[in-house]
Coordinates of C-alpha atoms and ligand atoms in Angstrom, one line a residue:
M73 CA 145.5 98.7 63.0
E74 CA 143.9 95.4 62.2
N75 CA 146.2 92.8 60.6
T76 CA 144.0 91.4 57.9
A77 CA 144.6 88.5 55.4
V78 CA 142.7 87.5 52.3
Y79 CA 142.0 83.8 51.8
P80 CA 141.0 83.5 48.1
G81 CA 139.5 80.5 46.2
F82 CA 136.8 79.1 44.2
F83 CA 135.3 77.1 47.0
D84 CA 132.9 74.9 45.0
P85 CA 132.3 73.9 47.8
I86 CA 134.3 74.8 50.9
T87 CA 135.8 71.7 52.5
N88 CA 137.2 71.0 56.0
G89 CA 140.7 71.5 54.5
H90 CA 139.8 75.1 53.8
V91 CA 138.2 75.5 57.2
D92 CA 141.4 74.1 58.8
I93 CA 143.5 76.7 57.0
I94 CA 141.2 79.5 58.0
R95 CA 141.3 78.5 61.7
R96 CA 145.1 78.3 61.5
G97 CA 145.2 81.7 60.0
L98 CA 143.3 83.1 62.9
K99 CA 146.3 82.4 65.1
I100 CA 148.2 85.0 63.1
F101 CA 145.7 87.5 61.8
D102 CA 143.0 89.6 63.5
K103 CA 140.7 89.2 60.6
I104 CA 140.4 87.0 57.5
I105 CA 138.4 87.8 54.4
V106 CA 137.4 84.7 52.6
A107 CA 137.4 85.9 48.9
V108 CA 135.1 83.8 46.7
L109 CA 135.9 84.0 43.0
K110 CA 132.7 84.7 41.1
N111 CA 131.7 81.9 38.8
P112 CA 134.2 81.9 35.9
K113 CA 133.6 78.2 35.0
K114 CA 130.3 77.4 33.3
N115 CA 130.0 74.1 35.0
A116 CA 130.4 75.0 38.7
L117 CA 128.1 73.0 40.9
F118 CA 127.2 75.9 43.2
S119 CA 126.4 79.5 42.2
T120 CA 128.5 82.3 43.7
K121 CA 125.7 83.1 46.1
E122 CA 125.5 79.6 47.3
R123 CA 129.2 79.3 47.8
V124 CA 129.3 82.5 49.8
A125 CA 126.3 81.4 51.9
M126 CA 127.8 78.1 52.8
I127 CA 131.0 79.7 54.1
K128 CA 129.0 82.4 56.0
E129 CA 127.0 79.7 57.6
T130 CA 130.1 77.7 58.6
F131 CA 131.7 80.7 60.3
A132 CA 128.5 82.4 61.6
D133 CA 129.7 82.4 65.2
D134 CA 133.1 84.1 64.4
P135 CA 133.1 87.8 63.7
R136 CA 136.8 87.7 62.7
I137 CA 135.8 86.0 59.4
E138 CA 134.2 88.0 56.6
V139 CA 133.1 86.4 53.3
K140 CA 133.0 88.4 50.1
A141 CA 132.6 87.5 46.4
F142 CA 135.1 89.0 44.0
D143 CA 136.1 89.3 40.4
G144 CA 139.0 91.0 38.7
L145 CA 142.6 90.8 40.1
L146 CA 143.0 89.3 43.5
V147 CA 145.7 91.9 44.4
D148 CA 143.3 94.7 43.7
F149 CA 140.7 93.1 45.9
A150 CA 143.3 92.7 48.7
K151 CA 144.3 96.4 48.4
K152 CA 140.8 97.6 48.4
N153 CA 140.2 95.6 51.6
R154 CA 143.4 96.8 53.3
A155 CA 144.9 93.4 53.4
K156 CA 148.6 92.9 52.9
T157 CA 148.7 89.1 53.0
V158 CA 147.2 86.5 50.7
M159 CA 146.9 83.2 52.5
R160 CA 146.9 79.9 50.6
G161 CA 147.0 76.3 51.7
L162 CA 149.6 73.8 50.4
R163 CA 148.5 70.2 50.6
A164 CA 151.4 68.5 48.8
V165 CA 154.3 69.0 46.4
S166 CA 151.8 68.7 43.5
D167 CA 150.2 72.1 44.6
F168 CA 153.5 73.9 44.6
E169 CA 154.1 74.8 41.0
Y170 CA 150.7 76.4 40.4
E171 CA 150.9 78.2 43.8
F172 CA 154.4 79.4 43.1
Q173 CA 153.4 80.8 39.8
M174 CA 150.4 82.6 41.2
A175 CA 152.4 84.0 44.2
L176 CA 155.1 85.4 41.9
M177 CA 152.6 86.9 39.5
N178 CA 150.7 88.5 42.3
R179 CA 154.0 89.9 43.6
K180 CA 154.8 91.3 40.2
L181 CA 151.3 92.9 40.1
N182 CA 151.6 94.4 43.6
P183 CA 154.9 94.0 45.5
E184 CA 153.2 95.3 48.7
I185 CA 151.2 92.1 49.0
E186 CA 152.8 88.9 50.4
T187 CA 151.6 85.4 49.9
L188 CA 151.7 83.1 53.0
F189 CA 151.5 79.4 52.6
M190 CA 150.1 77.2 55.3
M191 CA 149.9 73.4 55.5
P192 CA 146.5 71.8 56.5
S193 CA 146.3 69.0 59.0
V194 CA 147.4 65.7 57.4
D195 CA 143.8 64.5 57.9
Y196 CA 142.9 66.8 55.0
S197 CA 146.0 66.7 52.8
F198 CA 144.2 64.4 50.3
L199 CA 141.1 66.5 50.2
S200 CA 139.8 68.7 47.3
S201 CA 136.4 70.2 46.4
R202 CA 136.5 68.1 43.2
L203 CA 136.9 64.8 45.1
V204 CA 134.2 65.7 47.6
K205 CA 131.7 66.2 44.7
E206 CA 132.8 63.0 43.0
V207 CA 132.6 60.9 46.2
F208 CA 129.2 62.3 47.2
A209 CA 127.7 61.9 43.7
L210 CA 128.8 58.2 43.7
G211 CA 127.2 57.6 47.1
G212 CA 130.3 57.9 49.4
C213 CA 130.1 59.6 52.8
V214 CA 131.6 63.1 53.0
R215 CA 130.4 63.9 56.6
D216 CA 134.0 64.2 58.0
L217 CA 135.2 66.1 54.9
V218 CA 132.9 69.2 54.7
P219 CA 131.0 71.5 57.0
K220 CA 127.4 70.7 57.8
A221 CA 126.1 73.6 55.7
V222 CA 127.9 72.0 52.7
E223 CA 126.7 68.4 53.3
K224 CA 123.1 69.7 53.5
R225 CA 123.4 71.6 50.2
L226 CA 125.1 68.7 48.4
R227 CA 122.1 66.5 49.3
E228 CA 119.7 69.2 48.1
K229 CA 121.5 69.4 44.8
L230 CA 121.3 65.6 44.4
T231 CA 117.6 65.5 45.1
S232 CA 116.9 68.5 42.8
G233 CA 118.3 66.3 40.0
K234 CA 121.3 68.5 39.3
R235 CA 123.9 66.5 37.4
F236 CA 127.1 67.1 39.1
F237 CA 129.0 64.0 38.1
P238 CA 130.8 63.5 35.9
T239 CA 130.3 66.9 34.2
N240 CA 130.7 69.2 37.1
V241 CA 133.5 67.7 39.2
Ligands
PNS47 O1 140.4 77.6 44.5 P1 141.3 78.0 43.4 O2 140.7 77.7 42.1 O3 142.7 77.4 43.6 O4 141.5 79.6 43.5 C1 142.2 80.3 42.5 C2 142.2 81.8 42.7 C3 140.8 82.3 43.0 C4 143.1 82.1 44.0 C5 142.8 82.5 41.5 O5 142.2 82.0 40.4 C6 142.7 84.0 41.5 O6 143.3 84.7 42.3 N1 141.9 84.6 40.6 C7 141.7 86.0 40.5 C8 142.3 86.6 39.2 C9 143.7 87.0 39.4 O7 144.1 87.8 40.2 N2 144.6 86.4 38.6 C10 146.0 86.6 38.6 C11 146.6 85.9 39.8 S1 147.8 84.7 39.3

């Protein structure tokens, strides 16, 4: 039986920190389903479709990665997809409280599903989707911080005149 994990998030957009966690997860799991939360926030920069497409493009050469959009409870999505583990990245102590709360709530909702925390490379421990958008919108270079598919779409958003700073960061 395949050992599958779910890696959930909003991914607006996916960063190299997320990519790093997914690649680390592949050392443990046969398959990882990247679960993209459907747009709950009105001011997301990218649509659900765009966020899914960027992740698919980033992992196009790896059949062990599946990308799916979801809404509703994460534990229900995990069960439906036969995954017993939820993978989350922990960058710093500041992430801990939020992650701890979510992990315990998910355990309460479904005790069969475990949450596994992984640390990204220190190169990405400062990185967030919010900061990537802010830096890019203000003219900073994000080449080493996001996959190529994301850099391309950030540029397209900027040239299309979409306002993504300061309202959408
Ligand atoms: O990238 P994010 O914003 O840190 O991801 C948060 C996410 C998607 C993991 C979380 O909001 C989530 O699981 N949402 C689904 C709804 C749910 O199951 N809520 C109860 C879990 S505490």
